C-alpha cells in the first residue's frame, strides 16, 4: 500500500514538462459531475488555449446512441489538489457537434447575461453558502447517527466541537484546504444542524464561496462541489445536496445567495437594494421554479424558511425569502441575502437570474 501511495504522489515536475488535466463537466441530471483526464504538453493558465474534447453523451443521458458525441469546452482552470504539482482541474461546459449548447449547459446563457454591458458595469458580487449532508456509505444513514437509531436532541451541534457533536470534520477540513489550494475563493466553513420538534437531529455542513464576481461564482461553486465529491469518495462517505435528505420535521439544506452590485455597495445603496428586492418580489414564481428541485419540501415557512408560495423580506429575518443584514441597514449600503435557493440549485442559473432580474429586467 505504501508503494501505491508513493506512485500516486509522484512529482512529475522532476522528469517531464507534461501535465495532467482533469476535464470536468455536468452530467445529464444537472447535478451529477463527470470527469476524465488527458496529458497536455505543459501547464496553461488561459482556458481558451486548452484543446476541446468530447465524451459519450449517451452514457450520461445527454445524447442518443446514434449521435452520442458531446463536445466539452474548457472555461476555467484550477490547481489540482489531488495530483498537485502543475496539474490542473478544468471546468468545462458541453455542446452538440453543431456548436449549440446542450440543454444541461446552463453556463452558456449565464455567460450571456454576465457579458451584458449593464451587468459588467455593476460588477455583481456573490457569496454562496453551500449546505450539504454526509451519509454513511453502506447504510445510507446520516453520518454520526447510530445505525437504525437517532442521535441526541439538538442543541450542541451548530458550530459544535467533539466526537459526539461534529461528524465528518476531517472531510470538511480536507475540502477547505483543497479548495484554497485549487484557487477557489472559499471564505469559510461551519457545522450546521437540522433540528426538529421530534428531537431528532444530524450534523449538516456548510462551506461559503465568495465574494466572487459574475460567471466565476458558478465556476467556483461547481468546482468546490467536485472537489468535495472526490474527497468523500476517498473517505468512503456519501455526499448529498438534497434539500431535504431525510423527510421529517426539521431543517432542510439550502444555498443562500448573498448578492450586491456596485450601486448597492456605494453610498445610498440601500435604495438600490430596496428596488432590487421589489423586482425579485414580482418574479417570485419564476425564481422559485429555477431555484432547485424538491425545494417545496424545504420552503415550508418553518425552520428558518419562508413559505414557497409567498415572497417576503425583512431586516435580520431568517424566516423571510430575502434577508437584509443589520450592518447594511445601518450603513445604508451593502448586500442582501436570497434565502430561497436550495442546496441542489445550479449556481449558473441562480446567479445569472438574480443579475438579470435586478439589473436588466424592466417591469
Coordinates of N, CA, C and O in Angstrom, one line a residue, residues 82-198:
X82 N -5.4 17.0 -5.8 CA -5.2 15.6 -5.7 C -3.9 15.1 -6.4 O -3.1 14.4 -5.7
X83 N -3.6 15.6 -7.6 CA -2.3 15.2 -8.2 C -1.2 16.2 -7.9 O 0.0 15.9 -8.0
X84 N -1.6 17.4 -7.5 CA -0.7 18.5 -7.2 C 0.3 18.8 -8.3 O 0.0 18.6 -9.4
X85 N 1.5 19.3 -7.9 CA 2.4 19.7 -9.0 C 1.8 20.8 -9.8 O 1.2 21.8 -9.3
X86 N 2.0 20.7 -11.1 CA 1.5 21.7 -12.1 C 0.2 21.2 -12.8 O -0.2 21.8 -13.8
X87 N -0.3 20.1 -12.2 CA -1.5 19.5 -12.8 C -2.8 20.4 -12.6 O -2.8 21.2 -11.7
X88 N -3.8 20.2 -13.4 CA -4.9 21.1 -13.5 C -6.3 20.4 -13.4 O -6.4 19.3 -13.8
X89 N -7.2 21.1 -12.8 CA -8.6 20.8 -12.9 C -9.2 21.8 -13.9 O -9.0 23.0 -13.7
X90 N -10.0 21.3 -14.8 CA -10.5 22.2 -15.9 C -12.1 22.1 -15.9 O -12.6 21.1 -16.2
X91 N -12.7 23.2 -15.5 CA -14.2 23.3 -15.6 C -14.6 23.5 -17.0 O -14.2 24.5 -17.7
X92 N -15.5 22.6 -17.5 CA -15.9 22.7 -18.9 C -17.4 22.9 -19.0 O -18.2 22.6 -18.1
X93 N -17.9 23.4 -20.2 CA -19.3 23.3 -20.5 C -19.5 22.5 -21.8 O -18.5 22.2 -22.5
X94 N -20.7 22.0 -22.1 CA -20.9 21.0 -23.1 C -21.8 21.5 -24.3 O -22.7 22.2 -24.1
X95 N -21.4 21.0 -25.5 CA -22.0 21.5 -26.7 C -22.3 20.3 -27.7 O -21.5 19.3 -27.6
X96 N -23.3 20.4 -28.5 CA -23.5 19.5 -29.6 C -22.5 19.7 -30.6 O -21.9 20.8 -30.7
X97 N -22.2 18.7 -31.5 CA -21.3 18.9 -32.6 C -21.6 20.1 -33.5 O -20.7 20.7 -34.2
X98 N -22.8 20.6 -33.5 CA -23.2 21.8 -34.3 C -22.7 23.1 -33.7 O -22.8 24.1 -34.3
X99 N -22.3 23.0 -32.4 CA -21.8 24.2 -31.7 C -22.8 24.8 -30.8 O -22.6 25.7 -30.1
X100 N -24.1 24.2 -30.8 CA -25.1 24.7 -29.9 C -24.9 24.1 -28.5 O -24.6 22.9 -28.4
X101 N -25.2 24.9 -27.5 CA -25.1 24.3 -26.1 C -26.2 23.2 -25.9 O -27.3 23.4 -26.4
X102 N -25.8 22.1 -25.2 CA -26.8 21.1 -25.0 C -27.7 21.6 -23.8 O -27.4 22.6 -23.1
X103 N -28.9 21.0 -23.6 CA -29.9 21.6 -22.7 C -29.3 21.7 -21.2 O -29.8 22.6 -20.5
X104 N -28.5 20.8 -20.8 CA -27.9 20.9 -19.5 C -26.8 21.9 -19.3 O -26.3 22.1 -18.2
X105 N -26.4 22.5 -20.4 CA -25.4 23.6 -20.3 C -26.0 24.9 -19.9 O -26.4 25.7 -20.7
X106 N -26.1 25.1 -18.6 CA -26.7 26.4 -18.1 C -25.6 27.5 -18.0 O -26.0 28.7 -17.9
X107 N -24.4 27.2 -18.2 CA -23.4 28.2 -18.2 C -23.5 29.1 -19.4 O -23.2 30.4 -19.3
X108 N -23.9 28.6 -20.5 CA -23.9 29.4 -21.8 C -24.8 30.6 -21.6 O -24.4 31.7 -21.9
X109 N -26.0 30.4 -21.2 CA -26.9 31.5 -21.1 C -26.5 32.5 -19.9 O -26.7 33.7 -20.0
X110 N -26.0 31.9 -18.9 CA -25.5 32.7 -17.8 C -24.4 33.6 -18.2 O -24.4 34.8 -17.9
X111 N -23.5 33.1 -19.0 CA -22.4 33.9 -19.5 C -22.9 35.1 -20.4 O -22.3 36.2 -20.4
X112 N -23.9 34.8 -21.2 CA -24.5 35.9 -22.0 C -25.0 37.0 -21.1 O -24.9 38.2 -21.4
X113 N -25.7 36.7 -20.0 CA -26.2 37.7 -19.1 C -25.0 38.5 -18.4 O -25.0 39.7 -18.4
X114 N -24.0 37.7 -18.0 CA -22.9 38.4 -17.3 C -22.0 39.2 -18.3 O -21.2 40.0 -17.8
X115 N -22.2 38.9 -19.6 CA -21.4 39.7 -20.6 C -22.1 40.9 -21.0 O -21.6 41.7 -21.8
X116 N -23.4 41.1 -20.6 CA -24.1 42.3 -21.0 C -23.4 43.6 -20.4 O -23.0 43.6 -19.2
X117 N -23.3 44.6 -21.2 CA -22.5 45.8 -20.7 C -23.1 46.4 -19.4 O -22.3 46.9 -18.5
X118 N -24.4 46.4 -19.2 CA -25.0 46.9 -18.0 C -24.7 46.1 -16.8 O -24.5 46.6 -15.7
X119 N -24.6 44.7 -17.0 CA -24.2 43.9 -15.9 C -22.7 44.0 -15.5 O -22.3 44.1 -14.4
X120 N -21.9 44.1 -16.6 CA -20.5 44.3 -16.4 C -20.2 45.5 -15.6 O -19.4 45.6 -14.7
X121 N -20.9 46.6 -15.9 CA -20.7 47.9 -15.2 C -21.1 47.8 -13.8 O -20.5 48.6 -12.9
X122 N -22.0 46.9 -13.4 CA -22.4 46.8 -12.0 C -21.6 45.9 -11.1 O -21.7 45.8 -9.9
X123 N -20.7 45.1 -11.8 CA -19.8 44.2 -11.1 C -20.5 43.4 -10.0 O -20.2 43.6 -8.8
X124 N -21.4 42.6 -10.3 CA -22.2 41.8 -9.3 C -21.3 40.8 -8.6 O -20.5 40.1 -9.1
X125 N -21.4 40.9 -7.2 CA -20.6 40.0 -6.3 C -21.6 39.0 -5.7 O -22.7 39.4 -5.4
X126 N -21.1 37.8 -5.6 CA -21.9 36.7 -5.0 C -21.1 36.0 -3.9 O -19.9 35.8 -4.0
X127 N -21.8 35.7 -2.8 CA -21.3 34.8 -1.8 C -22.3 33.7 -1.5 O -23.4 34.0 -1.1
X128 N -21.9 32.5 -1.9 CA -22.9 31.4 -1.8 C -22.6 30.5 -0.6 O -21.4 30.0 -0.5
X129 N -23.6 30.2 0.2 CA -23.5 29.4 1.3 C -24.0 28.0 1.0 O -25.2 27.7 1.0
X130 N -23.1 27.1 0.6 CA -23.5 25.8 0.2 C -23.6 24.8 1.3 O -22.6 24.4 2.0
X131 N -24.8 24.4 1.6 CA -25.0 23.3 2.7 C -25.1 22.0 2.0 O -25.5 21.8 0.9
X132 N -24.7 21.0 2.8 CA -24.7 19.6 2.3 C -24.8 18.6 3.5 O -24.5 19.0 4.7
X133 N -25.1 17.4 3.2 CA -25.2 16.3 4.2 C -24.3 15.2 3.9 O -24.2 14.8 2.7
X134 N -23.7 14.6 4.9 CA -22.9 13.4 4.7 C -23.6 12.2 5.2 O -24.1 12.2 6.3
X135 N -23.5 11.1 4.4 CA -24.2 9.8 4.8 C -23.1 8.7 4.9 O -22.1 8.8 4.2
X136 N -23.4 7.7 5.7 CA -22.6 6.5 5.8 C -22.8 5.7 4.5 O -23.9 5.6 4.0
X137 N -21.7 5.3 3.9 CA -21.7 4.6 2.6 C -22.6 3.4 2.5 O -23.4 3.2 1.6
X138 N -22.5 2.5 3.5 CA -23.1 1.2 3.4 C -24.6 1.2 3.9 O -25.4 0.4 3.4
X139 N -24.9 2.1 4.8 CA -26.2 2.1 5.4 C -27.1 3.2 4.8 O -28.4 3.2 5.1
X140 N -26.5 4.2 4.1 CA -27.3 5.4 3.6 C -28.0 6.1 4.8 O -29.1 6.7 4.6
X141 N -27.4 6.1 5.9 CA -27.9 6.7 7.1 C -27.0 7.9 7.4 O -25.7 7.8 7.2
X142 N -27.5 9.0 7.9 CA -26.6 10.2 8.1 C -25.4 9.9 8.9 O -25.5 9.2 9.9
X143 N -24.3 10.5 8.5 CA -23.0 10.3 9.3 C -23.2 10.8 10.7 O -23.7 11.9 10.9
X144 N -22.8 10.0 11.6 CA -22.9 10.3 13.1 C -24.2 9.7 13.7 O -24.2 9.7 15.0
X145 N -25.1 9.3 12.9 CA -26.3 8.6 13.5 C -26.0 7.1 13.8 O -25.3 6.5 13.0
X146 N -26.4 6.6 14.9 CA -26.3 5.2 15.1 C -27.2 4.5 14.1 O -28.3 4.9 13.8
X147 N -26.7 3.4 13.6 CA -27.4 2.6 12.5 C -28.8 2.2 13.1 O -28.9 1.6 14.1
X148 N -29.8 2.7 12.4 CA -31.2 2.4 12.7 C -31.7 3.2 13.9 O -32.9 3.0 14.3
X149 N -30.9 4.2 14.4 CA -31.3 5.0 15.5 C -31.1 6.4 15.2 O -30.9 6.9 14.1
X150 N -31.2 7.2 16.3 CA -31.1 8.7 16.2 C -30.1 9.2 17.2 O -29.9 8.6 18.3
X151 N -29.5 10.4 16.9 CA -28.6 11.0 17.9 C -29.3 11.7 19.0 O -30.5 11.7 19.0
X152 N -28.5 12.3 19.9 CA -29.1 13.1 21.0 C -29.9 14.3 20.4 O -29.6 14.7 19.3
X153 N -30.8 14.9 21.2 CA -31.5 16.1 20.8 C -30.6 17.2 20.4 O -29.5 17.3 20.8
X154 N -31.2 18.1 19.5 CA -30.4 19.2 19.0 C -30.0 20.2 20.1 O -30.6 20.2 21.2
X155 N -29.0 21.0 19.8 CA -28.5 22.0 20.8 C -27.0 22.2 20.7 O -26.6 23.3 20.4
X156 N -26.2 21.1 20.8 CA -24.8 21.2 20.8 C -24.1 21.2 19.4 O -22.9 21.3 19.3
X157 N -24.9 21.0 18.3 CA -24.3 20.7 17.0 C -23.9 21.9 16.2 O -22.9 21.8 15.6
X158 N -24.6 23.0 16.3 CA -24.3 24.1 15.5 C -22.9 24.7 15.9 O -22.8 25.1 17.0
X159 N -22.0 24.7 14.9 CA -20.6 25.1 15.2 C -20.0 24.3 16.4 O -19.2 24.9 17.1
X160 N -20.5 23.1 16.6 CA -20.1 22.3 17.7 C -18.7 21.7 17.6 O -18.1 21.6 16.5
X161 N -18.1 21.2 18.7 CA -16.8 20.6 18.8 C -17.0 19.3 19.6 O -17.7 19.3 20.6
X162 N -16.3 18.3 19.2 CA -16.3 17.0 19.9 C -16.8 15.8 19.0 O -17.6 16.0 18.1
X163 N -16.3 14.6 19.3 CA -16.7 13.5 18.5 C -18.1 13.1 18.5 O -18.6 12.4 17.7
X164 N -18.8 13.6 19.6 CA -20.3 13.3 19.6 C -21.1 14.4 19.1 O -22.4 14.4 19.2
X165 N -20.5 15.4 18.5 CA -21.2 16.6 18.0 C -20.8 17.0 16.6 O -21.7 17.5 15.9
X166 N -19.6 16.8 16.2 CA -19.1 17.2 14.9 C -18.7 15.9 14.1 O -17.6 15.3 14.4
X167 N -19.5 15.5 13.2 CA -19.3 14.2 12.4 C -18.8 14.6 11.0 O -19.4 15.2 10.3
X168 N -17.6 14.1 10.7 CA -17.0 14.3 9.4 C -16.1 15.5 9.2 O -15.9 16.0 8.1
X169 N -15.6 16.0 10.4 CA -14.8 17.2 10.3 C -13.5 17.0 9.5 O -13.0 17.9 8.8
X170 N -13.0 15.8 9.4 CA -11.8 15.5 8.6 C -12.1 15.7 7.1 O -11.3 16.3 6.4
X171 N -13.3 15.3 6.7 CA -13.7 15.6 5.3 C -13.8 17.1 5.1 O -13.4 17.6 4.0
X172 N -14.4 17.8 6.0 CA -14.7 19.2 5.9 C -13.4 20.0 5.8 O -13.2 20.9 4.9
X173 N -12.4 19.7 6.7 CA -11.2 20.4 6.7 C -10.3 20.1 5.5 O -9.7 21.0 4.9
X174 N -10.4 18.8 5.0 CA -9.6 18.5 3.8 C -10.2 19.2 2.6 O -9.4 19.7 1.8
X175 N -11.5 19.4 2.6 CA -12.1 20.1 1.5 C -11.8 21.6 1.5 O -11.5 22.2 0.5
X176 N -11.8 22.2 2.7 CA -11.4 23.6 2.9 C -10.0 23.8 2.3 O -9.8 24.8 1.5
X177 N -9.0 23.1 2.8 CA -7.7 23.3 2.3 C -7.5 23.0 0.8 O -6.8 23.7 0.1
X178 N -8.2 21.9 0.3 CA -8.1 21.6 -1.1 C -8.7 22.7 -2.0 O -8.1 23.0 -3.0
X179 N -9.7 23.3 -1.5 CA -10.3 24.5 -2.3 C -9.4 25.6 -2.3 O -9.2 26.3 -3.4
X180 N -8.7 25.9 -1.2 CA -7.8 27.0 -1.1 C -6.6 26.7 -2.1 O -6.1 27.6 -2.8
X181 N -6.1 25.5 -2.0 CA -5.0 25.1 -2.9 C -5.4 25.2 -4.4 O -4.6 25.7 -5.2
X182 N -6.7 24.9 -4.7 CA -7.1 24.9 -6.1 C -7.3 26.3 -6.6 O -7.3 26.6 -7.8
X183 N -7.4 27.3 -5.7 CA -7.6 28.7 -6.1 C -9.0 29.2 -6.0 O -9.4 30.2 -6.6
X184 N -9.8 28.4 -5.3 CA -11.2 28.8 -5.1 C -11.3 29.8 -4.0 O -10.6 29.6 -3.0
X185 N -12.2 30.8 -4.1 CA -12.3 31.8 -3.1 C -13.3 31.3 -2.0 O -14.3 31.9 -1.8
X186 N -12.9 30.2 -1.4 CA -13.7 29.7 -0.3 C -13.4 30.6 0.9 O -12.3 30.8 1.3
X187 N -14.5 31.1 1.6 CA -14.3 32.1 2.6 C -14.6 31.5 4.0 O -14.3 32.2 5.0
X188 N -15.1 30.3 4.1 CA -15.3 29.7 5.4 C -16.1 28.4 5.4 O -16.6 28.0 4.3
X189 N -16.1 27.8 6.6 CA -16.9 26.6 6.8 C -17.6 26.7 8.1 O -17.1 27.4 9.0
X190 N -18.6 25.9 8.3 CA -19.2 25.7 9.7 C -20.1 24.5 9.7 O -20.6 24.1 8.7
X191 N -20.3 24.0 10.9 CA -21.2 22.9 11.1 C -22.6 23.5 11.3 O -22.8 24.5 12.0
X192 N -23.6 23.0 10.6 CA -25.0 23.3 10.7 C -25.7 22.2 11.5 O -25.1 21.2 11.9
X193 N -27.0 22.3 11.7 CA -27.8 21.2 12.3 C -29.2 21.3 11.8 O -29.7 22.4 11.4
X194 N -29.8 20.1 11.6 CA -31.2 20.1 11.2 C -32.0 19.7 12.4 O -32.2 18.6 12.8
X195 N -32.6 20.8 13.1 CA -33.3 20.5 14.3 C -34.8 20.2 14.0 O -35.3 20.6 13.0
X196 N -35.4 19.4 14.9 CA -36.8 19.1 14.7 C -37.6 19.0 16.0 O -37.0 18.6 17.0
X197 N -38.8 19.2 15.9 CA -39.7 19.0 17.1 C -39.7 17.6 17.6 O -40.1 17.3 18.7
X198 N -39.4 16.7 16.6 CA -39.3 15.2 17.0 C -38.0 15.0 17.8 O -37.8 13.8 18.2

